[in-house]
PDB file of C-alpha atoms and ligand atoms in Angstrom:
ATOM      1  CA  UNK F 186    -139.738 -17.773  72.362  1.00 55.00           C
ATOM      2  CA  UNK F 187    -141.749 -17.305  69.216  1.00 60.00           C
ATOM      3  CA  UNK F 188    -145.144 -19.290  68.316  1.00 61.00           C
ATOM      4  CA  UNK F 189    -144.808 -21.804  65.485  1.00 80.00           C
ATOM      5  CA  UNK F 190    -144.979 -20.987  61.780  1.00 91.00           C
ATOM      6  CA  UNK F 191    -146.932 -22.575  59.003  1.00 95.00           C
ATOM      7  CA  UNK F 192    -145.905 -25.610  56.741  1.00 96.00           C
ATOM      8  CA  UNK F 193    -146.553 -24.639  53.241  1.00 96.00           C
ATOM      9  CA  UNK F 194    -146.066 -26.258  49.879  1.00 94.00           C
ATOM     10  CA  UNK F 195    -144.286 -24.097  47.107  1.00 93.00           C
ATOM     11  CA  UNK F 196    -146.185 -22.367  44.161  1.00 94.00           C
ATOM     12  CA  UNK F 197    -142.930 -23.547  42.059  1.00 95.00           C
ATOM     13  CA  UNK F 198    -143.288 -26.070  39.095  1.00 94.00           C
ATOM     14  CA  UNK F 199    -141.038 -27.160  36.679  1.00 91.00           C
ATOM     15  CA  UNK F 200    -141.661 -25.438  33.754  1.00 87.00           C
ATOM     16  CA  UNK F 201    -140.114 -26.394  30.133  1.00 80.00           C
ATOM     17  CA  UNK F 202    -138.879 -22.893  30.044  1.00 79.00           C
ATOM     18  CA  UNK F 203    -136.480 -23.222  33.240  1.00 85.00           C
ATOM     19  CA  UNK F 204    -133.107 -22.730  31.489  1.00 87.00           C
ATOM     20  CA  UNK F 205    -129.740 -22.702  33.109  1.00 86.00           C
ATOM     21  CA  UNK F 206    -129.310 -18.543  32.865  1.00 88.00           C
ATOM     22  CA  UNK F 207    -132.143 -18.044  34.507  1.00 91.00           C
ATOM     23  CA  UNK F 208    -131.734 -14.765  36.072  1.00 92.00           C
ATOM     24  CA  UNK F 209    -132.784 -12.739  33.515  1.00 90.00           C
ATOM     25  CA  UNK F 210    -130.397  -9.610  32.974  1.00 87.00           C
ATOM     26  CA  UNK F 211    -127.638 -10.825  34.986  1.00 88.00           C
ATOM     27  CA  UNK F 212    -124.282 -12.705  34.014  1.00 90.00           C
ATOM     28  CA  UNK F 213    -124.861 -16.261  34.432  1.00 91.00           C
ATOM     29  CA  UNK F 214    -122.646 -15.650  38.042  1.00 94.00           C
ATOM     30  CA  UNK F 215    -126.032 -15.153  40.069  1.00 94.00           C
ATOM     31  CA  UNK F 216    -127.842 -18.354  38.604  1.00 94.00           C
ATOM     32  CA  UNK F 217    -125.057 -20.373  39.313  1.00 94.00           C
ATOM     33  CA  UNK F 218    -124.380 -19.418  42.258  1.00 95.00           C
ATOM     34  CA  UNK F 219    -128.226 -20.075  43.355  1.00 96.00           C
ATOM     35  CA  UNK F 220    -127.771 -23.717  41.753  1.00 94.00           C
ATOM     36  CA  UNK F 221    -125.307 -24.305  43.704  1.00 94.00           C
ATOM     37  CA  UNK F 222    -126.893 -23.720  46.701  1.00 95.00           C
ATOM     38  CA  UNK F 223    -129.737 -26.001  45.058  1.00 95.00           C
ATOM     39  CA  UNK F 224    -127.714 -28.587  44.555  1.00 93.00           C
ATOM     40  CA  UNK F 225    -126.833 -28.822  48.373  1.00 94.00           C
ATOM     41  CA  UNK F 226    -130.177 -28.334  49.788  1.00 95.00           C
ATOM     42  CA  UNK F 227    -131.931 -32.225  49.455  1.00 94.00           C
ATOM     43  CA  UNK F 228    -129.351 -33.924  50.782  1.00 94.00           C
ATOM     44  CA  UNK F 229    -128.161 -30.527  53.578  1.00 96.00           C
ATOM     45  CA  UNK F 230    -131.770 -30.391  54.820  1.00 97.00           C
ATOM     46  CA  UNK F 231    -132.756 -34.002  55.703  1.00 97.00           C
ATOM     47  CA  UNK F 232    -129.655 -34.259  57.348  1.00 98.00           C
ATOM     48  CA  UNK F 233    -130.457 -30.617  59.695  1.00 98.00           C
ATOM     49  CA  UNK F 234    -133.771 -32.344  59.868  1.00 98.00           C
ATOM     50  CA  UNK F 235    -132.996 -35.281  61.347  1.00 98.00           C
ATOM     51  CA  UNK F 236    -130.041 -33.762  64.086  1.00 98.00           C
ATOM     52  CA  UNK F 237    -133.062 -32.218  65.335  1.00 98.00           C
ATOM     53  CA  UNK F 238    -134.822 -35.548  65.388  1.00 98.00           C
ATOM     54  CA  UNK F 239    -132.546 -36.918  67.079  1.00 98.00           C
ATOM     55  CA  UNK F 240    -132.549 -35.305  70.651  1.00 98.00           C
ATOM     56  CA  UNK F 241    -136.489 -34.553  70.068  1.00 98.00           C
ATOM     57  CA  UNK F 242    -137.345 -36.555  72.812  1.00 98.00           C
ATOM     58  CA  UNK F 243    -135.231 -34.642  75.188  1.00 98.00           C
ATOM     59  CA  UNK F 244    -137.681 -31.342  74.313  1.00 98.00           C
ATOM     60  CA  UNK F 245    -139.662 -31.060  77.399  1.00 96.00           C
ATOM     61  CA  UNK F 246    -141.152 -27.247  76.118  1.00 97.00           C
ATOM     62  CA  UNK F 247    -144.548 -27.863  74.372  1.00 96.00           C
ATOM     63  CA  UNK F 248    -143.888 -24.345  72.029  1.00 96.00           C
ATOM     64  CA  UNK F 249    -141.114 -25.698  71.233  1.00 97.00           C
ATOM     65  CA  UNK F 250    -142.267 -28.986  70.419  1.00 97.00           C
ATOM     66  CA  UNK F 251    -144.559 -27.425  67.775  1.00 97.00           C
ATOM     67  CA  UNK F 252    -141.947 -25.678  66.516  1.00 97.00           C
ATOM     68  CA  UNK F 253    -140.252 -28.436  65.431  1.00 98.00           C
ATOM     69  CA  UNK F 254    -142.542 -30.245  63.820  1.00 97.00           C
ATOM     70  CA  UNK F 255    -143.093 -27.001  61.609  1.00 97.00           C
ATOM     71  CA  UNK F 256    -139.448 -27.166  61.157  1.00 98.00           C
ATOM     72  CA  UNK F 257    -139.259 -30.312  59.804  1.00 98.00           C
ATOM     73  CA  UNK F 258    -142.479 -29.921  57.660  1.00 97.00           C
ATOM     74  CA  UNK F 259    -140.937 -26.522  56.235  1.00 98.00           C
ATOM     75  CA  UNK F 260    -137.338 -28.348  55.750  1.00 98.00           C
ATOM     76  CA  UNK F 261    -139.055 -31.210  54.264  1.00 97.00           C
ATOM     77  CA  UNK F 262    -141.157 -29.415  51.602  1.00 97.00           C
ATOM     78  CA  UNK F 263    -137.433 -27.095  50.514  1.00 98.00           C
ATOM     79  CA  UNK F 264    -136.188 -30.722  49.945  1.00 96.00           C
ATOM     80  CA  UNK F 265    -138.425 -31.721  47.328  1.00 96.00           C
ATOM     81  CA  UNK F 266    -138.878 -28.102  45.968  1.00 97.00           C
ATOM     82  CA  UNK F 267    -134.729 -27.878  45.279  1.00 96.00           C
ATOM     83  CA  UNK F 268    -134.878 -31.792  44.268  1.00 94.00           C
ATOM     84  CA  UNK F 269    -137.378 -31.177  41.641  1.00 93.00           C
ATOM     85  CA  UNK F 270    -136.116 -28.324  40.202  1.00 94.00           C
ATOM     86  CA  UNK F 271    -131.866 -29.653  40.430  1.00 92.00           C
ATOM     87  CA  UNK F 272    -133.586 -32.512  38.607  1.00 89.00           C
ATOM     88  CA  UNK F 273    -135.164 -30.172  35.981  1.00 88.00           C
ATOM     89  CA  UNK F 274    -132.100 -28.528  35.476  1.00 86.00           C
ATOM     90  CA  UNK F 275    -130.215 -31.927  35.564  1.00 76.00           C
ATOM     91  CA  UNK F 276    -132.177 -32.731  32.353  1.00 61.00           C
ATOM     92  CA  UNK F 277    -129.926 -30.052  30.447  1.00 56.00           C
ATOM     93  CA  UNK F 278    -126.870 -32.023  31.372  1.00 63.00           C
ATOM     94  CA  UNK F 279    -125.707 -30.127  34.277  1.00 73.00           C
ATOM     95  CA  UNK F 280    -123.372 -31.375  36.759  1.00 74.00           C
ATOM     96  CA  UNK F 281    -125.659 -31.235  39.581  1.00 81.00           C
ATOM     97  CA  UNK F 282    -125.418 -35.050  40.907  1.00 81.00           C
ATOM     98  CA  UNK F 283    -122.002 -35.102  41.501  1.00 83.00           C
ATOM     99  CA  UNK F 284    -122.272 -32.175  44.168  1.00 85.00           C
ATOM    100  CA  UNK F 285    -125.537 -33.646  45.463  1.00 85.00           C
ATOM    101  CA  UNK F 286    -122.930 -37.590  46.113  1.00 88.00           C
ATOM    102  CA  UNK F 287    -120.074 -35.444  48.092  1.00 89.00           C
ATOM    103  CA  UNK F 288    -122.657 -33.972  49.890  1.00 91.00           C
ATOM    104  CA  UNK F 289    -124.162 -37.235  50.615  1.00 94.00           C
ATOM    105  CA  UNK F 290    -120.663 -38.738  51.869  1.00 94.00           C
ATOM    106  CA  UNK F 291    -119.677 -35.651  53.932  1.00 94.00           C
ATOM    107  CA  UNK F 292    -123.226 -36.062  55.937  1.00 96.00           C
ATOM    108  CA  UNK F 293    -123.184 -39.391  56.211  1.00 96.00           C
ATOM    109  CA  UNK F 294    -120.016 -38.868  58.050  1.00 96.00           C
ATOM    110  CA  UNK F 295    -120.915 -36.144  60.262  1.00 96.00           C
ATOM    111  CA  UNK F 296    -123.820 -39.118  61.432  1.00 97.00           C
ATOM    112  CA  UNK F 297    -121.327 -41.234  62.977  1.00 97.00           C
ATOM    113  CA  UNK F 298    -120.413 -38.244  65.414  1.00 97.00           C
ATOM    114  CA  UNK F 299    -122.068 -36.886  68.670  1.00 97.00           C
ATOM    115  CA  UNK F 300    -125.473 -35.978  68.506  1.00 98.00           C
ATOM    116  CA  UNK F 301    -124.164 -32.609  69.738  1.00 98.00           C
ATOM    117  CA  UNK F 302    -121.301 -31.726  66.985  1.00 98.00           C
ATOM    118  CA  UNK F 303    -124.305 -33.073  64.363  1.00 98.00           C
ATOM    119  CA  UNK F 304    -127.306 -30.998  65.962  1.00 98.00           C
ATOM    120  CA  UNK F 305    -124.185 -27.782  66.076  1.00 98.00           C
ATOM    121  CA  UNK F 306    -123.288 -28.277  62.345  1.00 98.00           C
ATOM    122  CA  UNK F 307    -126.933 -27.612  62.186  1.00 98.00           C
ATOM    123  CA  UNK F 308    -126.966 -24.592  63.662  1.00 98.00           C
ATOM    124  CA  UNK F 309    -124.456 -23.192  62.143  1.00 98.00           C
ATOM    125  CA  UNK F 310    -125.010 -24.080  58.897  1.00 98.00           C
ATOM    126  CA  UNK F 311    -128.669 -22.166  59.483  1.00 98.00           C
ATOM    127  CA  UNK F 312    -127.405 -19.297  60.691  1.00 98.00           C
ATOM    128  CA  UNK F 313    -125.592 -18.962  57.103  1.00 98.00           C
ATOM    129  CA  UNK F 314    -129.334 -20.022  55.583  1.00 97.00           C
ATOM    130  CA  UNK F 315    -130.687 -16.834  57.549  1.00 97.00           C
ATOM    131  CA  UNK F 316    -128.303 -14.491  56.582  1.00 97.00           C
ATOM    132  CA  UNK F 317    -128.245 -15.273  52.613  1.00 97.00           C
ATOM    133  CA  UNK F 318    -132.401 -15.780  52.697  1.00 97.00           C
ATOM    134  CA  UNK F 319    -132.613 -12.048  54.860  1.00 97.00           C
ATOM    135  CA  UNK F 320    -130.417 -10.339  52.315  1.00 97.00           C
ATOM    136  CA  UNK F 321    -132.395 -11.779  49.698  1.00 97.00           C
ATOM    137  CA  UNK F 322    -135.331 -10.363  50.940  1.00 97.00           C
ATOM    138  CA  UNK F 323    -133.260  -6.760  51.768  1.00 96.00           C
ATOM    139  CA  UNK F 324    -131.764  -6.656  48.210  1.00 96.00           C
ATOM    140  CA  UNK F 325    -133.957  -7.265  45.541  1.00 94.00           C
ATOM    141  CA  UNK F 326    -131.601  -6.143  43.188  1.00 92.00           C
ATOM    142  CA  UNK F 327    -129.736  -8.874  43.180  1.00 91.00           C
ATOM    143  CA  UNK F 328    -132.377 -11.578  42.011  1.00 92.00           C
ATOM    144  CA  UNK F 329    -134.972  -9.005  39.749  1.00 89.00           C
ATOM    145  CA  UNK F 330    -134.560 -11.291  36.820  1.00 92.00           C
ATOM    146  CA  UNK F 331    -136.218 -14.236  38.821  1.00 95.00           C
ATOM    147  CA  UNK F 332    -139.766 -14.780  37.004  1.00 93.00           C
ATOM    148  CA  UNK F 333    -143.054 -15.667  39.138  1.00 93.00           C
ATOM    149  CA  UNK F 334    -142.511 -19.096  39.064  1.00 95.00           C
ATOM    150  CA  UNK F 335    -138.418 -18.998  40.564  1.00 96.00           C
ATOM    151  CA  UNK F 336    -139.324 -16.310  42.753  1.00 96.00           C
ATOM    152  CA  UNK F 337    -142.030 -18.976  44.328  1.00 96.00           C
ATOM    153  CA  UNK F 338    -139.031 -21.257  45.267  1.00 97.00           C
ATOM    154  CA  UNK F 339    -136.008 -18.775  45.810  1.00 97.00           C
ATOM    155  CA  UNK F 340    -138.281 -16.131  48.045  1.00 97.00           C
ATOM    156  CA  UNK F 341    -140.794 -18.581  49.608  1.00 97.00           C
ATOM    157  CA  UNK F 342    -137.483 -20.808  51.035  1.00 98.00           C
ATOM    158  CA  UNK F 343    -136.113 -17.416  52.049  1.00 97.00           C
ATOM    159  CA  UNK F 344    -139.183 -16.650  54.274  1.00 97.00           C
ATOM    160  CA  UNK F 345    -139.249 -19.836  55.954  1.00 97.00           C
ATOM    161  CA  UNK F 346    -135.827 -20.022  56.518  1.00 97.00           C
ATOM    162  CA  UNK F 347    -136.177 -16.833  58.174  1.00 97.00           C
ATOM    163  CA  UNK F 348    -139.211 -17.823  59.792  1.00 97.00           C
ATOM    164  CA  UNK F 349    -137.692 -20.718  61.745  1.00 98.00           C
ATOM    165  CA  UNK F 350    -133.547 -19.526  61.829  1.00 97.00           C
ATOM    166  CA  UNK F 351    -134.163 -19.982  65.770  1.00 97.00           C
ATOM    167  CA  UNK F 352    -135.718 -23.501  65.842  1.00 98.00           C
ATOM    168  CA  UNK F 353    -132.357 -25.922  65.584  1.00 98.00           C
ATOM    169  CA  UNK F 354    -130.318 -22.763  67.862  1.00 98.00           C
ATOM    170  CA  UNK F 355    -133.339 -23.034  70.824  1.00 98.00           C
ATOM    171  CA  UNK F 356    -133.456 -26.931  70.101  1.00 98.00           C
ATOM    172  CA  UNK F 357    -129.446 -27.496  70.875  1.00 98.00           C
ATOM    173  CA  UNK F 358    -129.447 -24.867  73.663  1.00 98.00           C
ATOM    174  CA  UNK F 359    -132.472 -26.777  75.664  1.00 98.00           C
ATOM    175  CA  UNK F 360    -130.962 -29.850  75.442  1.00 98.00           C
ATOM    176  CA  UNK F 361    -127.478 -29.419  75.572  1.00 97.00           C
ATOM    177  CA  UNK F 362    -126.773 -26.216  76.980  1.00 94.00           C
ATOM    178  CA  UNK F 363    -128.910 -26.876  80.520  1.00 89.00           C
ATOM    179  CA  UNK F 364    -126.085 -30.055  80.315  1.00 90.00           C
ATOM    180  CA  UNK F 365    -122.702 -28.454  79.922  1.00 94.00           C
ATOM    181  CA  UNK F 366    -122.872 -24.324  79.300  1.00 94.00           C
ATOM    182  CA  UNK F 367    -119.122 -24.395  78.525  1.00 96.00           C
ATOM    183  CA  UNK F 368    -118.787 -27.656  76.657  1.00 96.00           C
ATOM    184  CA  UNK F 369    -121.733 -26.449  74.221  1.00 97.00           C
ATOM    185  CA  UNK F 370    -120.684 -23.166  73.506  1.00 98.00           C
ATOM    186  CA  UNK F 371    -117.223 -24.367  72.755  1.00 98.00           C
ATOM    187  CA  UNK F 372    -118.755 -26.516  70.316  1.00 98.00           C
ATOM    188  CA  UNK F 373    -121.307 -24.293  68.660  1.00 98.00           C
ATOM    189  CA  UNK F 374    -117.949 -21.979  67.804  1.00 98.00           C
ATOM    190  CA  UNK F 375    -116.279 -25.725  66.481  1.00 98.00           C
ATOM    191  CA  UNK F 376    -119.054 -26.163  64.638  1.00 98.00           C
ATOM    192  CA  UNK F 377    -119.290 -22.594  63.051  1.00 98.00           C
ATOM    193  CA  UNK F 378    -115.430 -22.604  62.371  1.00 98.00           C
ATOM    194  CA  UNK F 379    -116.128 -25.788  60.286  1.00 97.00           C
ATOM    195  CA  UNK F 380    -119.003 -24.868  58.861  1.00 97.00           C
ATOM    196  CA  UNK F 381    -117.764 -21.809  57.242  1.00 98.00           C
ATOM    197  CA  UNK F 382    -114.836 -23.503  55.904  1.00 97.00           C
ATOM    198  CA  UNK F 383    -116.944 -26.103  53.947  1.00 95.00           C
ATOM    199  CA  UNK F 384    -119.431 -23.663  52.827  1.00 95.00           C
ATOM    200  CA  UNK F 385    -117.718 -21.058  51.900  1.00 95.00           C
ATOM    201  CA  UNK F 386    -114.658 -22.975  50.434  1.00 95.00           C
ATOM    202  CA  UNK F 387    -118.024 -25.897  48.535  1.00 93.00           C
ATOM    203  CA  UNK F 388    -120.182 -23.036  47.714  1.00 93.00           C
ATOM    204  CA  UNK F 389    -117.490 -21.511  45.692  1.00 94.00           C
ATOM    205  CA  UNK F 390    -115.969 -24.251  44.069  1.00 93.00           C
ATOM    206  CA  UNK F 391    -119.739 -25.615  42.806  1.00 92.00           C
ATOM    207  CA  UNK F 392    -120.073 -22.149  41.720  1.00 93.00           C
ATOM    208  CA  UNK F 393    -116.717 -21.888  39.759  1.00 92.00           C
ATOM    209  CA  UNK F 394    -117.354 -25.412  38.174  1.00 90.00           C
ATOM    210  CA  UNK F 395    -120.974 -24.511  37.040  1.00 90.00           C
ATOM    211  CA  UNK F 396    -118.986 -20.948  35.529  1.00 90.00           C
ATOM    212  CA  UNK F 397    -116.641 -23.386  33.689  1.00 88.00           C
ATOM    213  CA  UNK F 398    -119.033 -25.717  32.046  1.00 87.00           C
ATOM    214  CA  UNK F 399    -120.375 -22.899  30.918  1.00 84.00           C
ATOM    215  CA  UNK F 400    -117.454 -20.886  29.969  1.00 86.00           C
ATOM    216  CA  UNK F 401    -118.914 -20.202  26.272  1.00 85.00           C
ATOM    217  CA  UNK F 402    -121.421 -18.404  27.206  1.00 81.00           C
ATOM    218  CA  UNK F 403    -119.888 -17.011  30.299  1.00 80.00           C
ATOM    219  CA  UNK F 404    -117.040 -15.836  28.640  1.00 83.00           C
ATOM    220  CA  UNK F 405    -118.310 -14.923  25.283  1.00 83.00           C
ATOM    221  CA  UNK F 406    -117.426 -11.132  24.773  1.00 87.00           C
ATOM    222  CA  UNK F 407    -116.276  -8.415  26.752  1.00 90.00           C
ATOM    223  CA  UNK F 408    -120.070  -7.066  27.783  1.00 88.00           C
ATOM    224  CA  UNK F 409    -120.207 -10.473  29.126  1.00 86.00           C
ATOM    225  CA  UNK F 410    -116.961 -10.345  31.100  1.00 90.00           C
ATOM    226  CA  UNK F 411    -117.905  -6.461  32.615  1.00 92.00           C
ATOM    227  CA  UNK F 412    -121.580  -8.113  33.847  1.00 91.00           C
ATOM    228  CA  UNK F 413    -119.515 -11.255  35.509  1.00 93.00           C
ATOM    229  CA  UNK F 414    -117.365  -8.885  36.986  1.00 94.00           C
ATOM    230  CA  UNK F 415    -120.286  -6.414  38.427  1.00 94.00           C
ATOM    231  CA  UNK F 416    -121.550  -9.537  39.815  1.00 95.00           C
ATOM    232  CA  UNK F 417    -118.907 -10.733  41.428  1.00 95.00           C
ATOM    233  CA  UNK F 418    -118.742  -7.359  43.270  1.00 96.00           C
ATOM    234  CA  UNK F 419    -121.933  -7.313  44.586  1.00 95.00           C
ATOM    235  CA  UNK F 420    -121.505 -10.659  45.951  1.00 96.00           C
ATOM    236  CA  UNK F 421    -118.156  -9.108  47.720  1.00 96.00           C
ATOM    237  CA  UNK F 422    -120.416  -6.728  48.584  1.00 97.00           C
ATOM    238  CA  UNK F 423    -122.981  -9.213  50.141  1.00 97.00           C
ATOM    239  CA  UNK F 424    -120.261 -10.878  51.713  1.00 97.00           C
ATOM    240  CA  UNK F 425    -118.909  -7.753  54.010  1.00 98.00           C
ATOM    241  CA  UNK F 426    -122.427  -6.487  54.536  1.00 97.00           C
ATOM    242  CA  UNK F 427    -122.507 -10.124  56.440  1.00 97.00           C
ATOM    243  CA  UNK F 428    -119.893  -9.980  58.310  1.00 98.00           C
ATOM    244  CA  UNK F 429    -121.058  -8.661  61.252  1.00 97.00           C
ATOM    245  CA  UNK F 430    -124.254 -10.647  61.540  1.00 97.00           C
ATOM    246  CA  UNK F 431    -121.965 -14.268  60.336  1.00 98.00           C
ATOM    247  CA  UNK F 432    -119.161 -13.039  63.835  1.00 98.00           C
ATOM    248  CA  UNK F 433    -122.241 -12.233  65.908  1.00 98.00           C
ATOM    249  CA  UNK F 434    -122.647 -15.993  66.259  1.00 98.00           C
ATOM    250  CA  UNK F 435    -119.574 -16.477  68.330  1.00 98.00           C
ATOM    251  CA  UNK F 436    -120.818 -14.199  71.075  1.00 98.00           C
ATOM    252  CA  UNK F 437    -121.784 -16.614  73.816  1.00 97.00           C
ATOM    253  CA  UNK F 438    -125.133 -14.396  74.269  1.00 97.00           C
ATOM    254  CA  UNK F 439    -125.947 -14.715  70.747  1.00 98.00           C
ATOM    255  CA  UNK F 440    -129.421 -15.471  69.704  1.00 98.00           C
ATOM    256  CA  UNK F 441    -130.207 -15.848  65.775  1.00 97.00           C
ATOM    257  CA  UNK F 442    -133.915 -13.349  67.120  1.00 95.00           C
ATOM    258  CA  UNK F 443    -131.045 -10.819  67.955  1.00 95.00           C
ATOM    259  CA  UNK F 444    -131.101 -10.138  64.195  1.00 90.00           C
ATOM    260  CA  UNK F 445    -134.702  -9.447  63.188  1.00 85.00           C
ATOM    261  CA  UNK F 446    -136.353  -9.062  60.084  1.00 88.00           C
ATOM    262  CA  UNK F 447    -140.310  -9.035  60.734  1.00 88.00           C
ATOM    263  CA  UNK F 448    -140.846  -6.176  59.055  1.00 91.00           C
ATOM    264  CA  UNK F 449    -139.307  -7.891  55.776  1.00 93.00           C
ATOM    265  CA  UNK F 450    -141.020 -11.119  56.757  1.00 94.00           C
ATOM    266  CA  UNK F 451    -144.649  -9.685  56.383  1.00 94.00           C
ATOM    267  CA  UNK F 452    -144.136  -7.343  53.413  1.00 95.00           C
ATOM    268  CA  UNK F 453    -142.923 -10.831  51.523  1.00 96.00           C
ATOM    269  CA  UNK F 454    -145.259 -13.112  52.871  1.00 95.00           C
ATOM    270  CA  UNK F 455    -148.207 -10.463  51.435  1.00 95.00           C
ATOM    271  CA  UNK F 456    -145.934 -10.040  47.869  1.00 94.00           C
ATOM    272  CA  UNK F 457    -145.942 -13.934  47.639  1.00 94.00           C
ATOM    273  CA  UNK F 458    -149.334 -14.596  48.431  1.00 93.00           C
ATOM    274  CA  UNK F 459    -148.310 -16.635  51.642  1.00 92.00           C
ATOM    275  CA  UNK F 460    -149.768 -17.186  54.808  1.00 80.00           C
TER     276      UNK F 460
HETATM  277 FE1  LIG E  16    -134.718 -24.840  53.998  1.00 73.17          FE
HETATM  278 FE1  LIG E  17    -133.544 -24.014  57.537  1.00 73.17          FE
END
């Protein structure tokens, strides 16, 4: 089991100059799709947060005890970072809230079930975290029109969320696992099977809305069209480069360490400035 990580605040602030497009050199596909991801994280991280709170007191292992707490401290300080700056970009009149409300509801149902199907969606839904933060950090490319100040937000959540991908996994194995092998793997699968459907299937749909309100500048000549379209193939792209890392999960000896990215880790943290 790893040591613990640091809690750090982000270098981000909102800046009169955040605009909606704001990967520079891109179609508009890449910001939205990164809003949209925004616009899930407040409301998606206090609820991972607190399915880890929940069966805390069932963590008998001291590392891992500290490893929570920097779990929650790093999940914590992405909530504020991605409220501040949906809120920024709220300011333009962007549809943000309304995703941010069906987020709300669809958590605040998930907390009327087992502590075990809420601490799984968890898990899941941070092994898809890992896998978009460690291609972010693989593919450069994809965000280079991110200034200073976005790339403080966008690549500093990507190194934490790499940093603790094994936290909530170790947490519900310790405590459930020891209980009922069977039962819990069964459910992790449930719970990934689930997962993907909402976040694949609300991912997408936040990202084609965001497109559509947005459709005049989107859509506005062909050079537009042919950069939307490039986009939307490198996201394909990103998409079956994943694949084998998102099936990976369903192994029953799966561990999210199985996939490292160290190497990655410090050459970011040292570009960033981090510690
Ligand atoms: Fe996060
Ligand atoms: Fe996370």
């Amino acid at each position: 089991m790893m040591s613990s990580f640091p809690v750090r605040r982000s270098r981000f602030t909102v800046t009169p100059s955040l605009v909606r497009h704001y990967v520079v050199g891109r179609s508009p596909l890449i910001a939205h799709l990164l809003t949209a991801l925004s616009a899930t994280f407040p409301a998606g991280e206090r609820f991972f947060i607190d399915s880890v709170r929940n069966v805390r007191d069932q963590v008998t292992d001291d590392v891992l005890q500290q490893q929570i707490s920097a779990f929650i401290g790093q999940e914590a300080m992405h909530s504020q970072a991605h409220a501040q700056f949906n809120e920024a970009l709220n300011a333009a009149d962007y549809g943000l809230e309304a995703f941010n409300q069906r987020l709300i509801n669809s958590t605040n149902l998930l907390r009327t079930r087992s502590l075990r199907r809420q601490l799984g969606a968890t898990v899941a839904y941070e092994h898809f975290t890992a896998m978009i933060a460690g291609y972010l950090l693989e593919h450069p490319k994809l965000w280079q029109g991110l200034d200073d100040n976005l790339q403080q937000l966008w690549l500093w959540h990507s190194v934490e969320e790499v940093e603790h991908k094994s936290v909530a996994f170790d947490v519900y194995q310790h405590v459930f696992s020891t209980k009922d092998e069977q039962g819990s793997l069964a459910q992790r699968r449930r719970s990934m099977r689930t997962a993907s459907r909402a976040f694949i299937l609300g991912w997408a749909k936040m990202t084609l809305t965001l497109l559509w309100q947005d459709r005049q500048q989107s859509f506005s000549s062909p050079q537009q069209i042919k950069l939307l379209i490039a986009d939307a193939a490198e996201i394909a792209l990103m998409m079956m480069r994943l694949l084998p890392e998102y099936l990976s999960f369903y192994k029953a000896d799966f561990h999210p360490s199985q996939c490292s990215h160290q190497a990655l880790l410090s050459e970011w943290k040292e570009k960033l400035g981090l510690v």
